[in-house]
Short mmCIF file of C-alpha atoms and ligand atoms in Angstrom, two decimals:
data_model
loop_
_atom_site.label_atom_id
_atom_site.label_comp_id
_atom_site.label_asym_id
_atom_site.label_seq_id
_atom_site.Cartn_x
_atom_site.Cartn_y
_atom_site.Cartn_z
CA MET A 1 85.91 13.20 131.21
CA SER A 2 82.35 14.97 131.92
CA ARG A 3 81.95 18.11 130.05
CA LYS A 4 79.43 20.47 131.51
CA PRO A 5 76.58 20.96 128.91
CA ILE A 6 75.82 24.58 127.17
CA ILE A 7 72.58 25.79 126.14
CA ALA A 8 73.18 28.89 124.16
CA GLY A 9 70.67 31.03 122.85
CA ASN A 10 71.57 33.32 119.56
CA TRP A 11 68.90 35.68 119.28
CA LYS A 12 70.22 37.05 115.92
CA MET A 13 68.65 40.37 114.67
CA HIS A 14 65.46 40.05 116.95
CA LEU A 15 63.82 41.88 119.89
CA LEU A 16 63.71 45.15 120.63
CA LYS A 17 65.04 46.53 124.17
CA SER A 18 61.81 45.77 126.06
CA GLU A 19 61.12 42.60 124.29
CA ALA A 20 64.69 41.26 125.04
CA LYS A 21 64.35 42.45 128.90
CA GLU A 22 61.22 40.33 128.88
CA LEU A 23 62.65 37.38 127.56
CA PHE A 24 65.77 37.83 130.00
CA GLU A 25 63.45 37.96 132.98
CA GLY A 26 61.55 35.09 131.65
CA ILE A 27 64.64 32.75 131.64
CA LYS A 28 65.84 34.37 134.99
CA ASN A 29 62.71 33.61 136.61
CA TYR A 30 63.27 29.96 135.77
CA VAL A 31 66.85 29.59 136.50
CA LYS A 32 66.53 31.10 140.07
CA ASP A 33 65.05 27.67 141.35
CA TYR A 34 68.33 25.94 140.45
CA THR A 35 72.03 26.42 141.28
CA ALA A 36 74.89 26.99 138.59
CA LYS A 37 75.97 23.32 139.41
CA GLU A 38 72.75 21.86 138.33
CA LEU A 39 71.99 24.08 135.40
CA PRO A 40 73.91 23.70 132.12
CA THR A 41 76.14 26.66 131.16
CA VAL A 42 73.15 28.94 129.83
CA VAL A 43 74.19 31.57 127.35
CA ILE A 44 72.12 34.41 125.86
CA ALA A 45 73.59 36.30 122.75
CA PRO A 46 71.25 39.61 122.07
CA VAL A 47 71.75 42.19 119.57
CA PHE A 48 74.40 44.77 120.72
CA THR A 49 71.71 47.27 121.51
CA SER A 50 70.25 45.02 123.99
CA LEU A 51 73.15 44.10 125.77
CA ALA A 52 72.24 47.01 128.60
CA ALA A 53 68.81 45.13 128.89
CA VAL A 54 70.36 41.64 130.23
CA GLU A 55 72.92 41.13 132.72
CA THR A 56 74.80 38.08 134.11
CA VAL A 57 73.03 36.39 136.72
CA ALA A 58 75.49 35.08 139.38
CA CYS A 59 74.61 31.83 141.49
CA ASP A 60 73.54 32.54 144.78
CA CYS A 61 74.74 29.53 146.67
CA GLY A 62 78.27 30.76 147.04
CA CYS A 63 79.70 28.48 144.04
CA GLY A 64 81.08 31.42 142.00
CA GLY A 65 79.43 30.47 138.96
CA ASN A 66 76.97 31.84 136.65
CA LYS A 67 73.10 31.06 136.20
CA ILE A 68 73.06 33.33 132.82
CA ASN A 69 76.08 34.17 130.71
CA ILE A 70 75.85 36.76 128.08
CA ALA A 71 77.60 36.68 124.56
CA GLY A 72 78.21 39.04 121.94
CA GLN A 73 77.03 37.88 118.39
CA ASN A 74 80.25 38.99 116.81
CA CYS A 75 83.39 41.32 117.49
CA HIS A 76 86.23 42.78 115.77
CA TRP A 77 89.84 41.60 116.33
CA GLU A 78 91.30 44.98 116.84
CA SER A 79 90.94 46.64 120.45
CA SER A 80 89.81 50.03 119.15
CA GLY A 81 90.09 52.26 116.04
CA ALA A 82 88.70 53.49 112.92
CA TYR A 83 86.22 50.40 112.28
CA THR A 84 83.09 52.06 111.72
CA GLY A 85 80.29 49.71 112.71
CA GLU A 86 82.45 47.13 114.79
CA VAL A 87 82.68 46.52 118.45
CA SER A 88 85.83 45.24 120.17
CA VAL A 89 86.32 42.20 122.72
CA GLU A 90 87.00 44.69 125.38
CA MET A 91 83.84 46.69 124.65
CA LEU A 92 81.87 43.43 124.86
CA LYS A 93 83.53 42.58 128.07
CA ASP A 94 82.61 45.99 129.41
CA ALA A 95 79.03 45.41 128.33
CA GLY A 96 79.00 42.30 130.49
CA CYS A 97 79.78 39.21 127.94
CA SER A 98 82.26 36.50 128.62
CA TYR A 99 81.16 34.53 125.25
CA VAL A 100 81.43 35.77 121.72
CA ILE A 101 80.04 33.96 118.96
CA ILE A 102 81.97 33.84 115.67
CA GLY A 103 81.93 32.55 112.23
CA HIS A 104 78.21 31.98 112.04
CA SER A 105 77.25 30.79 108.74
CA GLU A 106 75.05 34.03 108.32
CA ARG A 107 78.10 36.22 108.89
CA ARG A 108 80.28 33.96 106.51
CA GLN A 109 77.45 34.16 104.04
CA TYR A 110 76.05 37.83 104.19
CA PHE A 111 79.19 39.44 105.57
CA SER A 112 81.92 37.69 103.71
CA GLU A 113 83.77 36.67 107.02
CA THR A 114 86.67 34.41 106.39
CA ASP A 115 88.49 31.76 108.02
CA GLU A 116 91.40 34.11 108.49
CA MET A 117 89.18 36.77 109.94
CA ILE A 118 87.51 34.17 112.42
CA ASN A 119 90.99 32.91 113.53
CA LYS A 120 91.96 36.51 114.39
CA LYS A 121 88.65 37.14 116.08
CA ALA A 122 89.26 33.71 118.12
CA LYS A 123 92.49 35.02 119.23
CA ALA A 124 91.33 38.24 120.44
CA ILE A 125 88.45 36.84 122.21
CA LEU A 126 90.84 34.46 124.28
CA ALA A 127 93.49 37.28 124.89
CA GLY A 128 90.61 39.40 126.24
CA GLY A 129 89.79 36.54 128.69
CA LEU A 130 86.43 35.53 126.82
CA ILE A 131 85.40 32.33 125.36
CA PRO A 132 84.85 32.22 121.55
CA ILE A 133 81.76 30.00 120.17
CA ILE A 134 83.02 29.15 116.88
CA CYS A 135 80.61 28.07 114.41
CA CYS A 136 81.09 25.66 111.45
CA GLY A 137 78.99 23.64 109.09
CA GLU A 138 78.21 22.85 105.75
CA THR A 139 75.82 23.60 102.74
CA LEU A 140 73.31 21.25 101.57
CA GLU A 141 75.14 20.95 98.38
CA GLN A 142 78.55 20.31 100.06
CA ARG A 143 76.69 17.53 102.14
CA GLU A 144 75.31 16.03 98.84
CA ALA A 145 78.73 16.20 97.11
CA GLY A 146 80.18 14.38 100.03
CA VAL A 147 82.75 16.76 101.37
CA THR A 148 81.20 17.63 104.66
CA ASP A 149 84.06 16.33 106.69
CA SER A 150 86.84 17.68 104.80
CA TRP A 151 85.10 21.20 104.73
CA ILE A 152 84.58 21.25 108.27
CA ALA A 153 87.96 19.80 109.33
CA GLY A 154 89.44 22.86 107.00
CA GLN A 155 87.24 25.34 108.88
CA ILE A 156 88.21 23.98 112.15
CA LYS A 157 91.82 23.96 111.52
CA ALA A 158 91.97 27.49 110.23
CA ALA A 159 89.81 28.85 113.18
CA LEU A 160 92.31 27.18 115.71
CA GLU A 161 95.63 28.00 113.81
CA GLY A 162 98.06 29.20 116.20
CA ILE A 163 96.00 28.77 119.27
CA SER A 164 97.47 27.25 122.27
CA SER A 165 96.12 24.05 123.76
CA ALA A 166 95.16 25.67 126.81
CA ASP A 167 93.22 28.02 125.01
CA VAL A 168 91.62 25.47 122.68
CA ALA A 169 90.54 23.58 125.79
CA LYS A 170 88.65 26.60 127.03
CA SER A 171 87.02 27.16 123.44
CA VAL A 172 83.68 26.34 122.05
CA ILE A 173 82.77 24.95 118.68
CA ALA A 174 79.18 24.97 117.32
CA TYR A 175 78.55 22.35 114.36
CA GLU A 176 75.61 24.13 112.35
CA PRO A 177 75.00 22.33 109.24
CA ILE A 178 73.50 25.30 107.30
CA TRP A 179 70.46 23.29 105.72
CA ALA A 180 69.28 22.72 109.34
CA ILE A 181 69.26 26.24 110.31
CA GLY A 182 65.83 27.96 110.58
CA THR A 183 64.33 25.32 108.43
CA GLY A 184 62.71 22.96 110.90
CA LYS A 185 65.17 19.95 109.25
CA THR A 186 67.00 18.93 112.39
CA CYS A 187 70.24 16.81 111.35
CA ASP A 188 69.91 13.34 112.35
CA SER A 189 71.27 12.91 115.86
CA ASP A 190 73.41 10.24 115.11
CA GLU A 191 74.96 12.03 112.13
CA ALA A 192 75.55 15.29 114.09
CA ASN A 193 77.05 13.26 116.72
CA ARG A 194 79.48 11.58 113.92
CA VAL A 195 80.39 14.92 112.53
CA ILE A 196 80.94 16.55 116.31
CA ALA A 197 83.13 13.28 117.05
CA MET A 198 84.98 14.04 113.83
CA ILE A 199 85.48 17.62 114.94
CA ARG A 200 86.88 16.37 118.11
CA SER A 201 89.47 14.09 116.23
CA VAL A 202 90.50 17.27 114.40
CA VAL A 203 91.08 19.34 117.68
CA LYS A 204 93.08 16.32 119.11
CA GLU A 205 95.37 16.24 115.87
CA VAL A 206 95.75 20.20 116.42
CA ALA A 207 95.80 20.68 120.22
CA GLY A 208 96.11 17.39 121.64
CA ALA A 209 94.06 14.77 123.51
CA GLU A 210 93.78 16.68 126.54
CA ALA A 211 91.91 19.79 124.60
CA ALA A 212 90.03 17.46 122.56
CA ASP A 213 88.59 15.91 125.81
CA ALA A 214 87.74 19.47 127.39
CA ILE A 215 86.46 21.37 124.31
CA ARG A 216 82.63 21.50 124.40
CA ILE A 217 81.16 21.22 120.97
CA LEU A 218 77.68 22.10 120.52
CA TYR A 219 75.09 21.09 117.76
CA GLY A 220 72.99 23.90 116.20
CA GLY A 221 70.22 23.90 113.61
CA SER A 222 66.48 23.61 114.66
CA VAL A 223 66.83 22.48 118.12
CA LYS A 224 63.67 22.32 119.59
CA PRO A 225 62.33 21.35 123.27
CA SER A 226 61.16 18.00 121.17
CA THR A 227 64.74 17.33 119.89
CA ILE A 228 66.87 18.20 122.52
CA GLU A 229 66.83 14.95 124.71
CA GLU A 230 67.78 12.81 121.96
CA GLN A 231 70.62 15.04 121.00
CA MET A 232 72.03 15.52 124.52
CA SER A 233 72.00 11.54 124.77
CA LYS A 234 74.56 11.45 122.30
CA SER A 235 78.28 10.76 123.29
CA ASP A 236 80.16 13.89 121.81
CA ILE A 237 77.23 16.23 121.72
CA ASP A 238 77.92 18.79 124.55
CA GLY A 239 74.94 21.26 124.00
CA ALA A 240 73.00 23.29 121.64
CA LEU A 241 73.36 26.70 120.02
CA ILE A 242 69.47 27.66 119.39
CA GLY A 243 67.98 30.34 116.98
CA GLY A 244 64.13 30.28 116.82
CA ALA A 245 63.56 28.22 119.90
CA SER A 246 65.35 30.58 122.06
CA LEU A 247 63.42 33.65 121.31
CA LYS A 248 60.37 32.42 123.42
CA ALA A 249 61.16 31.72 127.46
CA ASP A 250 59.08 28.65 127.55
CA SER A 251 60.66 26.74 124.85
CA PHE A 252 64.27 27.93 125.77
CA ASN A 253 63.45 27.04 129.32
CA GLU A 254 62.15 23.90 128.42
CA ILE A 255 65.39 22.91 126.70
CA ILE A 256 67.45 24.09 129.77
CA ASP A 257 65.29 21.80 131.77
CA LYS A 258 65.20 18.56 129.68
CA THR A 259 69.23 19.18 129.52
CA MET A 260 69.62 19.54 133.17
CA LYS A 261 67.51 16.67 134.11
CA LEU A 262 69.28 14.51 131.49
CA THR A 263 72.66 15.55 133.15
CA LEU A 264 71.54 15.02 136.63
CA ALA A 265 69.97 11.71 135.93
CA ALA A 266 73.40 10.69 134.32
CA LYS A 267 75.36 11.24 137.65
P1 13P B 1 67.43 27.70 114.66
O1 13P B 1 67.71 27.15 115.69
O2 13P B 1 66.63 28.87 114.34
O3 13P B 1 67.64 26.69 113.10
O4 13P B 1 69.01 28.55 114.29
C1 13P B 1 70.25 28.14 114.58
C2 13P B 1 71.41 28.97 114.71
O5 13P B 1 71.79 29.51 113.55
C3 13P B 1 71.81 29.22 115.90
O6 13P B 1 73.01 29.89 115.71
#
């Protein structure tokens, strides 16, 4: 089956409202020349305080698709309550989000997010009709110790625990080796593809062949305009979750452009 590629920008804790608006306008200006069918699924994840500065851009060709989709960078699994500093799925939906990034290594590392919390968040996101982008990845120490595959398989099994195959099929996974995030050290694309194929086999084991075939699995970690073509040419890499290079319209648009042209050429 052919899976529609996803190019997602994780803006992390960057950009004030006016800067977010400017970046959004720069991306909007690029996508206006294409239909949602031609474009990869484009997702941007601003900080919560900038969600009002961006918006979903619907396609004007009548296809019902979106040219730009919005994601939250985190959420709580409860719908409301006394959880100071947290935001619920319904609140993100209300702010225009259709995706939510969960389990990013920065949240696991600095905010003690556990596999169990990530599983609860994934379930809440899917129950609310949004799509989770579930992050996983190993440290350099784990890679050097040869435990990459077992570590990631464990993260994925825990994140997907108790989720129906139909919901797994809709979900997105991002493989982000921690040592490649923000370091300029991209994971070799054959190796990234190997790990992503391994993740797909884990999805097959827990949710069946159909879900494994449908789920989109992204690579993240120092993705740049100069790396995207090789990454996207690999069989199991369905797109990218981009940090640094998503903060400038030029580089993010170039990544979208190269992905789109490769996809169109493959048809
Ligand atoms: P960089 O693209 O800056 O390495 O960040 C990757 C990432 O963490 C995206 O979620």
